PDB file of C-alpha atoms in Angstrom:
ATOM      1  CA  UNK F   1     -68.762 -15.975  36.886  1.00 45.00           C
ATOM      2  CA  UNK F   2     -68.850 -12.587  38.119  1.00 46.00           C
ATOM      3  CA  UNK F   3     -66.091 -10.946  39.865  1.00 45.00           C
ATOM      4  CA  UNK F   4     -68.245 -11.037  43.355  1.00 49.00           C
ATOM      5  CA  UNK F   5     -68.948 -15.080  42.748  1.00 51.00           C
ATOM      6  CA  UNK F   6     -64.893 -15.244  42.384  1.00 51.00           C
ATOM      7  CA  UNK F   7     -62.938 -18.491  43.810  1.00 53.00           C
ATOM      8  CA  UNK F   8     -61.316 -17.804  47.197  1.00 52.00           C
ATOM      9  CA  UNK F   9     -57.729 -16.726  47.124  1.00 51.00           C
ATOM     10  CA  UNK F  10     -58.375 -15.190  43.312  1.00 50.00           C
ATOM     11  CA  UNK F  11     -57.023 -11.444  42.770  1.00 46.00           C
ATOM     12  CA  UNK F  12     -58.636  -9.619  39.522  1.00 44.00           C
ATOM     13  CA  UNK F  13     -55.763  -7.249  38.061  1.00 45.00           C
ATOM     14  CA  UNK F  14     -57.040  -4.425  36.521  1.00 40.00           C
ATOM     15  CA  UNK F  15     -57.920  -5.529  32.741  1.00 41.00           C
ATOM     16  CA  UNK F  16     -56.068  -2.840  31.170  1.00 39.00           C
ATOM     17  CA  UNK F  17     -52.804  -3.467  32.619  1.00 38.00           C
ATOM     18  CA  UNK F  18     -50.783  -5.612  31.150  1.00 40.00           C
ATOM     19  CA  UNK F  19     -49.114  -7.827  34.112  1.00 45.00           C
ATOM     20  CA  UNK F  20     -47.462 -10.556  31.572  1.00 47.00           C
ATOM     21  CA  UNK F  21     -44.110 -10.813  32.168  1.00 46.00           C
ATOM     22  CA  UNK F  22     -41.692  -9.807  28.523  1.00 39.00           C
ATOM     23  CA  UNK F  23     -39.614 -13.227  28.572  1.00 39.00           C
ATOM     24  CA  UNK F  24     -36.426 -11.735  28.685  1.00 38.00           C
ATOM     25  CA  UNK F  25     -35.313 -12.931  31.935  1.00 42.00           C
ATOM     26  CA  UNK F  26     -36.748 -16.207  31.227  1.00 44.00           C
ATOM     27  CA  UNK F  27     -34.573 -19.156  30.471  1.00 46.00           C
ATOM     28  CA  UNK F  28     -34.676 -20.636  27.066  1.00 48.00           C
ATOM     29  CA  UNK F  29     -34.919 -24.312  28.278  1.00 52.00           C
ATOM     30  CA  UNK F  30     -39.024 -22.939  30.384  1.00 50.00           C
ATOM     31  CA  UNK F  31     -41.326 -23.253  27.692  1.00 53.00           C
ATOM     32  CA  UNK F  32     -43.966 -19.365  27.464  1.00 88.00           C
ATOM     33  CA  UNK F  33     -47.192 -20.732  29.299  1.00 95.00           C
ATOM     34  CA  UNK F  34     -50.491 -18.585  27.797  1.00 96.00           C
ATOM     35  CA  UNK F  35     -51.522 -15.874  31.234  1.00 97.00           C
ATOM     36  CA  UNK F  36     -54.979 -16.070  32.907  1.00 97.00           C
ATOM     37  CA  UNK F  37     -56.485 -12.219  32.066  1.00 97.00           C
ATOM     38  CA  UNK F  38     -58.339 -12.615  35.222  1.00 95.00           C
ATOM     39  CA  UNK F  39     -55.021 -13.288  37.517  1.00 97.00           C
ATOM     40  CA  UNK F  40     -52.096 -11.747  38.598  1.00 96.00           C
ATOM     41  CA  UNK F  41     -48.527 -12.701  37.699  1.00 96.00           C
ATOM     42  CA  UNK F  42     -47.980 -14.114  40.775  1.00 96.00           C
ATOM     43  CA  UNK F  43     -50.960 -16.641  40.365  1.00 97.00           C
ATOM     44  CA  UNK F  44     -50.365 -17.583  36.746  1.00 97.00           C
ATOM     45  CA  UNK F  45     -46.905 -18.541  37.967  1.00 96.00           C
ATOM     46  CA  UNK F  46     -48.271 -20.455  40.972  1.00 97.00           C
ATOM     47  CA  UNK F  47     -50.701 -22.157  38.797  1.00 97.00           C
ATOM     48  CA  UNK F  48     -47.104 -23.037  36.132  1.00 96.00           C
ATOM     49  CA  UNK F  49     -44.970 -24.037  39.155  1.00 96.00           C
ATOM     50  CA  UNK F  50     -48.437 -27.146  39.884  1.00 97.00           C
ATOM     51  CA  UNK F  51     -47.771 -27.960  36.252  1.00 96.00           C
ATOM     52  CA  UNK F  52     -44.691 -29.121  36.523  1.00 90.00           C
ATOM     53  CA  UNK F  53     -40.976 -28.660  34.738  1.00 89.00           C
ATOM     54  CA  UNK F  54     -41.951 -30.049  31.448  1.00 93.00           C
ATOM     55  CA  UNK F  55     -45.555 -29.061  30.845  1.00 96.00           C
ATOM     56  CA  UNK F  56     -46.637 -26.003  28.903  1.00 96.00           C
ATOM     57  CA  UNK F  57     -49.553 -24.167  29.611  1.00 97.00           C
ATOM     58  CA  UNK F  58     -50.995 -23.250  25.861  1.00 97.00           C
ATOM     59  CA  UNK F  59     -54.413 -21.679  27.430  1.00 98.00           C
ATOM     60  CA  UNK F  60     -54.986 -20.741  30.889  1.00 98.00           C
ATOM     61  CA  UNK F  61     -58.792 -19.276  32.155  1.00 98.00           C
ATOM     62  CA  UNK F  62     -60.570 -18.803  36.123  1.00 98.00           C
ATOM     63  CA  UNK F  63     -63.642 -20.983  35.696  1.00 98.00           C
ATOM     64  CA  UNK F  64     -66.531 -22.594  37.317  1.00 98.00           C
ATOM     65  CA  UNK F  65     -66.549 -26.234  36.959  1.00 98.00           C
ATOM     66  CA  UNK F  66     -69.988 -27.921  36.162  1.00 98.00           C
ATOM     67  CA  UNK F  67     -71.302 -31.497  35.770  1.00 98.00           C
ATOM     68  CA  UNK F  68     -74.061 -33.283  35.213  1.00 97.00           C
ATOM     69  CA  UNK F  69     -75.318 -36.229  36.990  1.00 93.00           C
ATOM     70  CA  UNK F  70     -75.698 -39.922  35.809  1.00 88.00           C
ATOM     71  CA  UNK F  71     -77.870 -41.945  34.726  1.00 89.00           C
ATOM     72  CA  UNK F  72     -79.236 -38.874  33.122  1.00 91.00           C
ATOM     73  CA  UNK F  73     -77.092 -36.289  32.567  1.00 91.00           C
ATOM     74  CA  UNK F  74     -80.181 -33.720  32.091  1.00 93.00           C
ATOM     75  CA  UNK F  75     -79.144 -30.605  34.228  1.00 95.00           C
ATOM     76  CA  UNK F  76     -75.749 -28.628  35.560  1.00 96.00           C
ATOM     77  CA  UNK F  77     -74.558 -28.895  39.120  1.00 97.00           C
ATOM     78  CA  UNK F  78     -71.786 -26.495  39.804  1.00 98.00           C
ATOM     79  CA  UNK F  79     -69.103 -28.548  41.672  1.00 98.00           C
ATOM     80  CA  UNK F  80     -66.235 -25.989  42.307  1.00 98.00           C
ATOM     81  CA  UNK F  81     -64.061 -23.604  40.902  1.00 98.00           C
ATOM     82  CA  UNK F  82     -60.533 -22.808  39.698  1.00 98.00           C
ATOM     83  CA  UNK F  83     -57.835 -22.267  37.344  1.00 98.00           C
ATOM     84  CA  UNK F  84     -58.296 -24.672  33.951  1.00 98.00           C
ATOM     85  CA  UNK F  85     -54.859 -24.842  31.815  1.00 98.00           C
ATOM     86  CA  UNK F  86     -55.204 -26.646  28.238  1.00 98.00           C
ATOM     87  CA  UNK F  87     -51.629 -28.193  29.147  1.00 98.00           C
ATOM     88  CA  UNK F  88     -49.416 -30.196  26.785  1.00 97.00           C
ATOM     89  CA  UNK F  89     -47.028 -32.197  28.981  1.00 96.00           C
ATOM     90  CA  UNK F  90     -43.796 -33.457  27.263  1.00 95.00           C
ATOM     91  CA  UNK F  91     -43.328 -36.197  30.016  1.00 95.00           C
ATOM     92  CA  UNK F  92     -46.486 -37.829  29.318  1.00 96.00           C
ATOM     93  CA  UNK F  93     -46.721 -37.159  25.865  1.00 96.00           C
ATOM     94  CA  UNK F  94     -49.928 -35.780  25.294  1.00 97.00           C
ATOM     95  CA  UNK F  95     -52.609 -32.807  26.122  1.00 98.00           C
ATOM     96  CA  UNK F  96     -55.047 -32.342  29.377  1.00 98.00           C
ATOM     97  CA  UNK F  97     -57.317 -30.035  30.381  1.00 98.00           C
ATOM     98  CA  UNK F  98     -56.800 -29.668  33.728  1.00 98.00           C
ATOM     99  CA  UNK F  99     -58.302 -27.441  36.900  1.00 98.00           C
ATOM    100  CA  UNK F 100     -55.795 -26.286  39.666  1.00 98.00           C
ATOM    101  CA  UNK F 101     -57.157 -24.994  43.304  1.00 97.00           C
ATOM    102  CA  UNK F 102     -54.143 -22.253  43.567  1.00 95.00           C
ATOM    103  CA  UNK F 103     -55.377 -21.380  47.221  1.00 95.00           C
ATOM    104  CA  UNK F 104     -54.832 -25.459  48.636  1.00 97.00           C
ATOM    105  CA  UNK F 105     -51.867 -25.797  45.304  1.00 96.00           C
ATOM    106  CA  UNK F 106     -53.946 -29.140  44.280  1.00 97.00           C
ATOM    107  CA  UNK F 107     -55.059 -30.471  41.408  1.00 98.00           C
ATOM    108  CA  UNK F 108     -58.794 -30.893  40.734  1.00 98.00           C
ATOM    109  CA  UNK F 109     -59.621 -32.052  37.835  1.00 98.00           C
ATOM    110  CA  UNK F 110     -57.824 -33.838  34.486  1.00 98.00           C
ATOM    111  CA  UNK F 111     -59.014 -35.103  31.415  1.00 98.00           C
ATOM    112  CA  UNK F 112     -56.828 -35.962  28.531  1.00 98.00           C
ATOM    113  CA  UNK F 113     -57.303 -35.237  24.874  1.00 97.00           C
ATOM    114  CA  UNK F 114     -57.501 -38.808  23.610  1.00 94.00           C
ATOM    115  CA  UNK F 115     -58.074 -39.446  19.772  1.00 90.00           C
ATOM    116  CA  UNK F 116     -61.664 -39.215  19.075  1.00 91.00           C
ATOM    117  CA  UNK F 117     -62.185 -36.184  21.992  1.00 95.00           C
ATOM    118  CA  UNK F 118     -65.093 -33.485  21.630  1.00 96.00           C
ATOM    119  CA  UNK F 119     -65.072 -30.041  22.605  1.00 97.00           C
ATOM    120  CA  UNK F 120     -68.273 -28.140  22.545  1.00 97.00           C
ATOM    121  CA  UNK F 121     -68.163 -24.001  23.306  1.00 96.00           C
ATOM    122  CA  UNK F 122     -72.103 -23.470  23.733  1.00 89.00           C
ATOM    123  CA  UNK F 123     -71.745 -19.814  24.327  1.00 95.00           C
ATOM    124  CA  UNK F 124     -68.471 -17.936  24.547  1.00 96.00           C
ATOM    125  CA  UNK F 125     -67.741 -18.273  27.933  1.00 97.00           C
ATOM    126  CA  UNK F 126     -69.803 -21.734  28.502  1.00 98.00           C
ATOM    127  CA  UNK F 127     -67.436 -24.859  27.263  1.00 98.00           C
ATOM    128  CA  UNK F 128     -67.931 -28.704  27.522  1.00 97.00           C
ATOM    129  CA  UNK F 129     -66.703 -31.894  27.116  1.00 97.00           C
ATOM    130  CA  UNK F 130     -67.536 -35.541  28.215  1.00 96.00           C
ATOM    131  CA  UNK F 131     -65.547 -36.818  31.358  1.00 95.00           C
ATOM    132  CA  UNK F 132     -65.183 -40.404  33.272  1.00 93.00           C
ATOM    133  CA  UNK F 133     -68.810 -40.678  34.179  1.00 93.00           C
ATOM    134  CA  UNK F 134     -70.337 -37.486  33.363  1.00 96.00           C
ATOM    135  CA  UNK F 135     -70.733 -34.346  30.933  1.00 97.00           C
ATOM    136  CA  UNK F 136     -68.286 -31.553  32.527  1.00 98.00           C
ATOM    137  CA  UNK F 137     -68.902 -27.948  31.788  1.00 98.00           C
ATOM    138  CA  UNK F 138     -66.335 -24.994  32.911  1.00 98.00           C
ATOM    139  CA  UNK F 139     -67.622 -21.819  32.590  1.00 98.00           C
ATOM    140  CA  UNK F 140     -65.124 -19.111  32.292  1.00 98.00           C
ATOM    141  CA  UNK F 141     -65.304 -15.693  34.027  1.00 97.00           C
ATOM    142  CA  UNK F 142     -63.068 -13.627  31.174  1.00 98.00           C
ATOM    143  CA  UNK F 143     -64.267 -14.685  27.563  1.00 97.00           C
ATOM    144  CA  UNK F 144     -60.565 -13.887  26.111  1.00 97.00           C
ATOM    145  CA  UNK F 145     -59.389 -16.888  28.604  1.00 98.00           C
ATOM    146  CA  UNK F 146     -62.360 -18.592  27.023  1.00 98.00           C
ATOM    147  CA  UNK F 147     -61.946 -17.788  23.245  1.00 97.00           C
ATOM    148  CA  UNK F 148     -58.056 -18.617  23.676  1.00 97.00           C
ATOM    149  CA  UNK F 149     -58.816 -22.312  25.510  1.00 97.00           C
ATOM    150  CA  UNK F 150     -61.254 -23.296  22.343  1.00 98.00           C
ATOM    151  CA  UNK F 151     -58.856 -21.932  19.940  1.00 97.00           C
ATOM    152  CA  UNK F 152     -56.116 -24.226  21.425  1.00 97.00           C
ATOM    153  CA  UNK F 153     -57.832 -27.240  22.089  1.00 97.00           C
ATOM    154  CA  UNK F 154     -59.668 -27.160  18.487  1.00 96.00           C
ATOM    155  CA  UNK F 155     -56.538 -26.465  16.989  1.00 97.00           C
ATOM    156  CA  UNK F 156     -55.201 -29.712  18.298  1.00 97.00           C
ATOM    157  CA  UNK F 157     -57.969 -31.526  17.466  1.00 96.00           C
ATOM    158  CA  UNK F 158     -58.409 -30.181  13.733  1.00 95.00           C
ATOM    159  CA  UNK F 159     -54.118 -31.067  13.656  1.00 95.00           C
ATOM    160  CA  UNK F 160     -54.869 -34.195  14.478  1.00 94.00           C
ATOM    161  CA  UNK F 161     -57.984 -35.095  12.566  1.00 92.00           C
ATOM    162  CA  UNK F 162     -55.732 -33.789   9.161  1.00 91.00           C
ATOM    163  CA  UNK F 163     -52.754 -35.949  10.514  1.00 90.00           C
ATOM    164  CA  UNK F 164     -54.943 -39.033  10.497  1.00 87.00           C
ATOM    165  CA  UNK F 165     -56.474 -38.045   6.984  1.00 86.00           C
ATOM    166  CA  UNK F 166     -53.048 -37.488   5.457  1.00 81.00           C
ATOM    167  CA  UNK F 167     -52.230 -40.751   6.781  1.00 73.00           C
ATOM    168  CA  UNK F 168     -55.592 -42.571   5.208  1.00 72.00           C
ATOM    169  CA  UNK F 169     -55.016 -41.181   2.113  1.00 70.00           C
ATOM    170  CA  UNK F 170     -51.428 -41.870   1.882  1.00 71.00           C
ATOM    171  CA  UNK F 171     -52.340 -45.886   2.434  1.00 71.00           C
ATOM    172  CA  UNK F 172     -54.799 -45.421  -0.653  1.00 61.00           C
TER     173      UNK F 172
END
């Protein structure tokens, strides 16, 4: 996505500022969400405050959203765009990547990071995963929002796919 294709509402900060706040006025009990590159303070924190109290924000990235289209699933459609946070909510008790609309304060999209998920990066910037009933893509417009979402969300998966090893092998 280039920065004339961005979402409505979305403000670009200049990329050699850096706009994230220090912490030290930050309570101990908020959790430190990960900031967008590609948005302003303000907007990270509008996209935290849809979160919610008890969800933490570990990657945070402006993206188009793509799907594909049953029964065959054999080319893109772009079907909007937004904010995607890899999110790990403590009320819930698990991990979603989800896809916030800042400019209507809605949610958009979730998908959960059950056991046996896949994430695919196919370029850089170009990420996907399999949804309810199709193949979603989101396609990030800042590639350091995009390299620090696959980090996170492989990192969880690779943590998990040890824990479950370490367990097999302890049953041995």
């Amino acid at each position: 996505m280039n920065r004339e294709n961005k979402p409505p509402g979305v403000t670009y900060r200049h990329p050699g500022k850096n706009h994230r706040p220090s912490g030290e006025n930050r309570p101990s009990s908020v959790p430190a969400h990960r900031y967008a590159n590609a948005l302003t303070n303000d907007e990270n924190e509008t996209v935290f405050r849809l979160l919610g109290p008890r969800c933490q924000s570990q990657a945070t990235g402006v993206v188009q959203v793509f799907g594909t289209e049953p029964p065959y699933h054999n080319s893109w459609h772009q079907m909007f765009a937004g904010v995607a946070t890899f999110t790990k909510d403590n009320e819930r008790k698990s991990f979603y990547i989800q896809v916030y609309d800042i400019m209507e304060k809605k949610k958009r999209l979730e998908q959960e990071i059950y056991k046996d998920f896949e994430y695919h990066t196919s370029v850089s910037f170009f990420h996907q995963f399999e949804g309810e009933d199709r193949m979603i893509g989101l396609n990030f417009c800042d590639e350091g929002d995009a390299q620090g979402f696959d980090n996170a969300i492989k990192t969880l998966i690779n943590n998990r796919k040890r824990r479950r090893e370490g367990l097999k092998s302890k049953e041995k």
